[in-house]
Amino acid sequence: MPERLFVCTPSKLGAFADCPRRYRYSYVDRPTPPKGAPWAHNSMGASVHTALKNWFALPVERREPGALPTLLKATWVREGYRDVDQERAVYRRALDWLESYVATLDPDEEPLGVERVVATKTSVLALNGRADRIDARTGPDGPEAVIVDYKTGRSGLDADDARGSQALALYAFAAERVFRRPCRRVELHHLPTGTVAAHEHTEESLARQVRRAEETATDIMAAEKAVAAGADPDQEFPTNPGSLCGWCDFRKVCPAGAGVAGKEPWTAVEHLGA
């Protein structure tokens, strides 16, 4: 019998690459171990993403910065903040980012997709993922698709971040097959600074990222089979201790993470209230 395809998203593959133990807690153990408190930066990021999605859903004549306060307020996620004052300060900063960002957009341009799920298969993967935005642009050889990913976190993103992102490459690989047009350009749009970090993939560089994803999937399937056959889950899904442990949802239930000082849920947005 042929091997079953590994059903995955880029984030699922990334979880294993970051820490196999975190992958196990998220996708293998049932019931799922209890997570820590919600993160304020995740709440803010989700709110901004949803507001942008809803901005593109407006009629063209209403796509202007003045629509954003209502949109952001309607989508605002309140979890994780230290207090109401911090939440209000972060809301105002997020609104400023959004208003500055949409002022650079052409409201008449319709993307190929907004929060669009793209999916494809390889000999190993049944891959799907949700891209923030997929633009329709005209390249040197005609119509093409461009992957756009919004970022609201750390600054200093550059072309190397865009080039090295496996998630963006996998979105491009899938989008090219879904829309039947070249999709090689990937962009990170950093809303706090208004900067764009971009990379132009080649067919070969996309193929390399797909091979990396397939290798990760093969390792995951081997570990899951071993555990099903009676192997020690801790050995098959080892920890990867490091700086990310303080931000892990499962820090308190992980032997390696329990010894690491945890971050407060609002740590990543503290500077926004200054």
Coordinates of N, CA and C in Angstrom, one line a residue, residues 82-244:
R82 N -2.2 43.6 30.0 CA -2.0 43.8 31.5 C -3.1 44.4 32.1
D83 N -3.7 45.5 31.4 CA -4.8 46.2 32.0 C -5.5 47.0 30.8
V84 N -6.5 47.7 31.2 CA -7.3 48.4 30.2 C -6.4 49.6 29.6
D85 N -5.6 50.2 30.4 CA -4.8 51.3 29.8 C -3.8 50.8 28.8
Q86 N -3.2 49.6 29.0 CA -2.3 49.1 28.0 C -3.1 48.7 26.8
E87 N -4.2 48.1 27.0 CA -5.0 47.6 25.8 C -5.4 48.8 24.9
R88 N -5.8 49.9 25.5 CA -6.2 51.1 24.8 C -5.0 51.7 24.0
A89 N -3.8 51.7 24.7 CA -2.6 52.3 24.0 C -2.2 51.4 22.8
V90 N -2.3 50.1 23.0 CA -2.0 49.2 21.8 C -3.0 49.3 20.7
Y91 N -4.3 49.5 21.1 CA -5.3 49.7 20.1 C -5.0 51.0 19.3
R92 N -4.7 52.1 19.9 CA -4.4 53.3 19.2 C -3.2 53.2 18.3
R93 N -2.2 52.4 18.8 CA -1.0 52.2 17.9 C -1.3 51.4 16.7
A94 N -2.1 50.3 16.9 CA -2.5 49.4 15.8 C -3.3 50.2 14.8
L95 N -4.2 51.1 15.3 CA -5.0 51.8 14.4 C -4.2 52.8 13.5
D96 N -3.2 53.4 14.2 CA -2.2 54.2 13.4 C -1.5 53.5 12.3
W97 N -1.1 52.3 12.6 CA -0.4 51.4 11.6 C -1.4 51.2 10.4
L98 N -2.6 50.8 10.8 CA -3.5 50.4 9.7 C -3.9 51.6 8.8
E99 N -4.1 52.8 9.4 CA -4.4 53.9 8.6 C -3.3 54.3 7.7
S100 N -2.0 54.2 8.2 CA -0.9 54.6 7.4 C -0.7 53.5 6.3
Y101 N -1.0 52.3 6.6 CA -0.8 51.2 5.6 C -1.8 51.3 4.5
V102 N -3.1 51.4 4.8 CA -4.1 51.4 3.7 C -4.0 52.7 2.9
A103 N -3.4 53.8 3.4 CA -3.2 55.0 2.6 C -2.3 54.7 1.5
T104 N -1.5 53.7 1.6 CA -0.5 53.3 0.5 C -1.2 52.4 -0.6
L105 N -2.4 51.9 -0.3 CA -3.0 50.9 -1.2 C -3.9 51.6 -2.2
D106 N -4.1 50.9 -3.3 CA -5.0 51.4 -4.3 C -6.3 50.7 -4.1
P107 N -7.4 51.4 -3.6 CA -8.6 50.7 -3.3 C -9.3 50.1 -4.5
D108 N -8.9 50.5 -5.7 CA -9.6 49.9 -6.8 C -9.0 48.5 -7.2
E109 N -7.8 48.2 -6.7 CA -7.2 46.9 -7.0 C -7.8 45.8 -6.2
E110 N -8.2 44.8 -6.9 CA -8.8 43.6 -6.2 C -7.8 42.5 -6.1
P111 N -7.4 42.0 -5.0 CA -6.5 40.9 -4.8 C -7.1 39.6 -5.4
L112 N -6.2 38.7 -5.8 CA -6.7 37.4 -6.1 C -7.4 36.7 -4.9
G113 N -6.9 37.0 -3.8 CA -7.4 36.4 -2.6 C -7.0 37.1 -1.3
V114 N -7.9 37.2 -0.3 CA -7.6 37.8 1.0 C -8.0 36.7 2.0
E115 N -7.0 36.4 2.9 CA -7.2 35.3 3.8 C -7.6 34.1 3.0
R116 N -6.9 33.8 1.9 CA -7.3 32.8 1.0 C -6.5 31.5 1.3
V117 N -7.3 30.4 1.4 CA -6.7 29.1 1.6 C -6.3 28.5 0.2
V118 N -5.0 28.1 0.1 CA -4.5 27.5 -1.1 C -4.0 26.1 -0.7
A119 N -4.2 25.1 -1.6 CA -3.8 23.8 -1.3 C -3.2 23.1 -2.5
T120 N -2.4 22.1 -2.3 CA -1.8 21.3 -3.3 C -1.2 20.0 -2.7
K121 N -0.8 19.1 -3.6 CA -0.2 17.9 -3.1 C 1.1 17.6 -3.8
T122 N 2.0 16.9 -3.0 CA 3.2 16.4 -3.6 C 3.2 14.9 -3.4
S123 N 4.3 14.2 -3.6 CA 4.3 12.8 -3.4 C 4.3 12.4 -1.9
V124 N 4.5 13.5 -1.0 CA 4.6 13.2 0.4 C 3.5 14.1 1.2
L125 N 3.2 15.3 0.7 CA 2.4 16.2 1.4 C 1.0 16.4 0.8
A126 N 0.0 16.6 1.7 CA -1.2 17.2 1.3 C -1.2 18.5 2.0
L127 N -0.8 19.6 1.3 CA -0.5 20.9 1.9 C -1.6 21.9 1.8
N128 N -1.9 22.6 2.8 CA -2.9 23.7 2.7 C -2.4 24.8 3.6
G129 N -2.8 26.0 3.3 CA -2.4 27.2 4.1 C -3.2 28.4 3.8
R130 N -3.3 29.3 4.7 CA -4.1 30.5 4.5 C -3.2 31.7 4.4
A131 N -3.1 32.2 3.2 CA -2.3 33.4 2.9 C -3.0 34.7 3.3
D132 N -2.3 35.6 3.9 CA -2.9 36.9 4.2 C -3.5 37.6 3.0
R133 N -2.7 37.6 2.0 CA -3.2 38.2 0.7 C -2.4 37.7 -0.5
I134 N -3.1 37.5 -1.6 CA -2.4 37.1 -2.8 C -2.8 38.2 -3.8
D135 N -1.8 38.9 -4.3 CA -2.0 40.0 -5.3 C -1.9 39.5 -6.7
A136 N -2.7 40.1 -7.6 CA -2.6 39.9 -9.0 C -1.7 41.1 -9.6
R137 N -0.6 40.7 -10.1 CA 0.3 41.8 -10.7 C 0.7 41.4 -12.1
T138 N 1.3 42.3 -12.8 CA 1.8 42.0 -14.1 C 3.3 42.0 -14.0
G139 N 3.9 40.9 -14.4 CA 5.4 40.7 -14.4 C 5.9 40.8 -15.8
P140 N 7.2 40.6 -15.9 CA 7.9 40.7 -17.2 C 7.3 39.7 -18.3
D141 N 6.8 38.6 -17.8 CA 6.2 37.6 -18.7 C 4.7 37.5 -18.7
G142 N 4.1 38.5 -18.0 CA 2.6 38.5 -18.0 C 2.0 38.4 -16.6
P143 N 0.8 38.0 -16.5 CA 0.1 38.0 -15.2 C 0.9 37.0 -14.2
E144 N 1.0 37.5 -13.0 CA 1.6 36.6 -11.9 C 0.9 36.9 -10.6
A145 N 1.1 36.0 -9.7 CA 0.6 36.1 -8.3 C 1.7 36.4 -7.4
V146 N 1.4 37.2 -6.3 CA 2.4 37.6 -5.3 C 1.8 37.3 -4.0
I147 N 2.6 36.7 -3.1 CA 2.2 36.4 -1.7 C 2.6 37.6 -0.8
V148 N 1.6 38.1 -0.1 CA 1.8 39.2 0.8 C 1.4 38.7 2.2
D149 N 2.4 38.9 3.2 CA 2.2 38.5 4.5 C 2.3 39.7 5.4
Y150 N 1.3 40.0 6.2 CA 1.4 41.1 7.2 C 2.2 40.7 8.4
K151 N 3.0 41.7 8.9 CA 3.7 41.5 10.1 C 3.5 42.7 11.0
T152 N 3.2 42.4 12.3 CA 3.0 43.4 13.3 C 4.0 43.3 14.5
G153 N 4.9 42.4 14.4 CA 5.9 42.2 15.5 C 7.2 42.9 15.3
R154 N 8.3 42.1 15.5 CA 9.6 42.7 15.5 C 10.0 43.5 14.3
S155 N 10.8 44.5 14.5 CA 11.2 45.3 13.3 C 12.5 44.7 12.8
G156 N 13.1 45.3 11.7 CA 14.3 44.8 11.2 C 14.2 43.6 10.2
L157 N 13.0 43.4 9.7 CA 12.8 42.4 8.7 C 13.4 42.8 7.4
D158 N 14.1 41.9 6.7 CA 14.8 42.2 5.5 C 14.6 41.1 4.5
A159 N 15.2 41.2 3.3 CA 15.0 40.3 2.2 C 15.4 38.9 2.6
D160 N 16.4 38.7 3.6 CA 16.7 37.4 4.0 C 15.6 36.7 4.8
D161 N 14.8 37.5 5.5 CA 13.6 36.9 6.2 C 12.6 36.4 5.2
A162 N 12.4 37.2 4.1 CA 11.5 36.8 3.1 C 12.0 35.6 2.3
R163 N 13.3 35.6 2.0 CA 13.9 34.5 1.3 C 13.8 33.2 2.1
G164 N 14.1 33.3 3.4 CA 14.2 32.1 4.3 C 12.9 31.6 4.8
S165 N 11.8 32.3 4.6 CA 10.5 31.8 5.1 C 10.0 30.6 4.3
Q166 N 9.9 29.5 5.0 CA 9.4 28.3 4.4 C 7.9 28.5 4.1
A167 N 7.2 29.1 5.1 CA 5.7 29.3 4.9 C 5.4 30.1 3.7
L168 N 6.1 31.2 3.4 CA 5.9 32.0 2.2 C 6.1 31.2 1.0
A169 N 7.2 30.4 1.0 CA 7.5 29.6 -0.2 C 6.5 28.6 -0.5
L170 N 6.0 28.0 0.6 CA 4.9 27.0 0.4 C 3.6 27.6 -0.1
Y171 N 3.3 28.8 0.4 CA 2.1 29.5 -0.1 C 2.3 29.8 -1.6
A172 N 3.5 30.2 -2.0 CA 3.7 30.5 -3.4 C 3.6 29.2 -4.2
F173 N 4.2 28.2 -3.8 CA 4.2 26.9 -4.5 C 2.7 26.4 -4.7
A174 N 1.9 26.6 -3.7 CA 0.5 26.2 -3.8 C -0.3 27.1 -4.6
A175 N -0.1 28.4 -4.5 CA -0.8 29.5 -5.2 C -0.6 29.3 -6.7
E176 N 0.6 29.0 -7.1 CA 1.0 28.9 -8.5 C 0.1 27.8 -9.1
R177 N -0.2 26.7 -8.4 CA -1.0 25.6 -8.9 C -2.5 26.0 -8.8
V178 N -2.9 26.7 -7.8 CA -4.3 27.0 -7.7 C -4.7 28.0 -8.8
F179 N -3.9 29.1 -9.0 CA -4.3 30.1 -9.9 C -3.7 30.0 -11.3
R180 N -2.9 28.9 -11.5 CA -2.3 28.6 -12.8 C -1.7 29.8 -13.4
R181 N -0.8 30.5 -12.6 CA 0.0 31.6 -13.1 C 1.3 31.6 -12.2
P182 N 2.4 32.1 -12.7 CA 3.6 32.1 -11.9 C 3.4 32.8 -10.6
C183 N 4.0 32.3 -9.5 CA 3.9 32.9 -8.2 C 5.3 32.7 -7.6
R184 N 6.2 33.7 -7.7 CA 7.6 33.6 -7.3 C 7.9 34.6 -6.3
R185 N 7.2 35.7 -6.3 CA 7.5 36.9 -5.4 C 6.8 36.7 -4.1
V186 N 7.5 36.9 -3.0 CA 6.9 36.8 -1.7 C 7.3 38.1 -0.9
E187 N 6.4 38.7 -0.2 CA 6.6 40.0 0.5 C 6.1 39.9 1.9
L188 N 7.0 40.5 2.8 CA 6.6 40.7 4.2 C 6.3 42.2 4.4
H189 N 5.1 42.5 4.7 CA 4.7 43.9 4.9 C 4.6 44.2 6.4
H190 N 5.6 45.0 6.8 CA 5.8 45.3 8.3 C 5.0 46.6 8.6
L191 N 3.8 46.4 9.1 CA 2.9 47.6 9.4 C 3.5 48.6 10.3
P192 N 4.2 48.2 11.4 CA 4.7 49.3 12.3 C 5.7 50.2 11.6
T193 N 6.5 49.8 10.6 CA 7.5 50.6 10.0 C 7.1 51.0 8.6
G194 N 6.0 50.4 8.0 CA 5.6 50.7 6.7 C 6.6 50.1 5.6
T195 N 7.5 49.2 6.0 CA 8.5 48.6 5.1 C 8.0 47.3 4.5
V196 N 8.6 47.0 3.4 CA 8.3 45.7 2.7 C 9.6 45.0 2.4
A197 N 9.7 43.8 2.9 CA 10.9 42.9 2.6 C 10.4 41.9 1.6
A198 N 11.1 41.8 0.5 CA 10.7 40.9 -0.6 C 11.8 40.0 -1.1
H199 N 11.3 38.9 -1.7 CA 12.3 38.0 -2.4 C 11.6 37.4 -3.6
E200 N 12.4 37.3 -4.7 CA 12.0 36.6 -5.9 C 12.5 35.2 -5.9
H201 N 11.6 34.2 -5.7 CA 12.0 32.8 -5.8 C 12.2 32.4 -7.2
T202 N 13.0 31.4 -7.4 CA 13.1 30.7 -8.7 C 12.4 29.3 -8.5
E203 N 12.2 28.7 -9.6 CA 11.6 27.3 -9.6 C 12.4 26.4 -8.7
E204 N 13.8 26.6 -8.8 CA 14.7 25.7 -8.0 C 14.6 26.1 -6.5
S205 N 14.5 27.3 -6.1 CA 14.5 27.7 -4.7 C 13.1 27.3 -4.1
L206 N 12.0 27.3 -4.8 CA 10.8 26.8 -4.3 C 10.9 25.3 -4.1
A207 N 11.5 24.6 -5.1 CA 11.6 23.2 -5.0 C 12.4 22.8 -3.8
R208 N 13.5 23.6 -3.4 CA 14.3 23.3 -2.2 C 13.4 23.4 -1.0
Q209 N 12.6 24.4 -0.9 CA 11.7 24.6 0.3 C 10.7 23.5 0.4
V210 N 10.2 23.0 -0.8 CA 9.3 21.9 -0.7 C 10.0 20.6 -0.3
R211 N 11.2 20.4 -0.7 CA 11.9 19.2 -0.3 C 12.2 19.3 1.2
R212 N 12.5 20.4 1.8 CA 12.7 20.6 3.2 C 11.4 20.2 3.9
A213 N 10.3 20.7 3.4 CA 9.0 20.4 4.1 C 8.7 18.9 4.0
E214 N 9.0 18.3 2.9 CA 8.8 16.8 2.8 C 9.7 16.1 3.8
E215 N 10.9 16.5 4.0 CA 11.8 15.9 4.9 C 11.3 16.0 6.3
T216 N 10.8 17.2 6.7 CA 10.2 17.4 8.0 C 9.0 16.5 8.2
A217 N 8.1 16.4 7.2 CA 7.0 15.5 7.2 C 7.4 14.1 7.4
T218 N 8.4 13.6 6.7 CA 8.9 12.2 6.8 C 9.3 12.0 8.3
D219 N 10.1 12.9 8.9 CA 10.5 12.8 10.3 C 9.3 12.7 11.2
I220 N 8.3 13.5 11.0 CA 7.1 13.5 11.8 C 6.4 12.2 11.7
M221 N 6.2 11.7 10.5 CA 5.5 10.4 10.4 C 6.2 9.3 11.0
A222 N 7.6 9.3 10.9 CA 8.4 8.2 11.5 C 8.2 8.3 13.0
A223 N 8.2 9.5 13.6 CA 8.1 9.6 15.1 C 6.7 9.1 15.5
E224 N 5.7 9.5 14.8 CA 4.3 9.1 15.2 C 4.1 7.6 15.1
K225 N 4.7 7.0 14.0 CA 4.6 5.5 13.9 C 5.3 4.8 15.0
A226 N 6.5 5.4 15.4 CA 7.3 4.8 16.5 C 6.5 4.8 17.8
V227 N 5.9 5.9 18.1 CA 5.1 6.1 19.3 C 3.9 5.1 19.3
A228 N 3.2 5.0 18.1 CA 2.1 4.1 18.0 C 2.5 2.7 18.2
A229 N 3.8 2.4 17.9 CA 4.3 1.0 18.1 C 4.8 0.8 19.5
G230 N 4.8 1.8 20.4 CA 5.2 1.6 21.7 C 6.4 2.3 22.2
A231 N 7.0 3.1 21.3 CA 8.3 3.8 21.6 C 8.0 4.9 22.6
D232 N 9.0 5.4 23.3 CA 8.9 6.4 24.3 C 8.6 7.8 23.6
P233 N 7.4 8.4 23.9 CA 7.1 9.6 23.2 C 8.1 10.7 23.5
D234 N 8.7 10.7 24.7 CA 9.7 11.8 25.0 C 11.0 11.6 24.1
Q235 N 11.3 10.4 23.8 CA 12.5 10.2 22.9 C 12.2 10.5 21.5
E236 N 11.0 10.2 21.0 CA 10.7 10.4 19.6 C 10.4 11.9 19.3
F237 N 9.9 12.6 20.4 CA 9.6 14.0 20.2 C 10.4 14.8 21.3
P238 N 11.7 14.9 21.1 CA 12.6 15.6 22.1 C 12.3 17.1 22.2
T239 N 12.8 17.6 23.3 CA 12.7 19.1 23.4 C 13.8 19.8 22.7
N240 N 13.6 21.0 22.4 CA 14.6 21.8 21.8 C 14.8 23.1 22.6
P241 N 15.4 23.0 23.8 CA 15.5 24.1 24.7 C 16.1 25.3 24.1
G242 N 15.6 26.5 24.4 CA 16.2 27.7 23.9 C 15.4 28.9 24.3
S243 N 15.7 30.0 23.6 CA 15.0 31.3 23.9 C 13.5 31.3 23.7
L244 N 13.1 30.4 22.8 CA 11.6 30.3 22.6 C 10.8 29.7 23.7

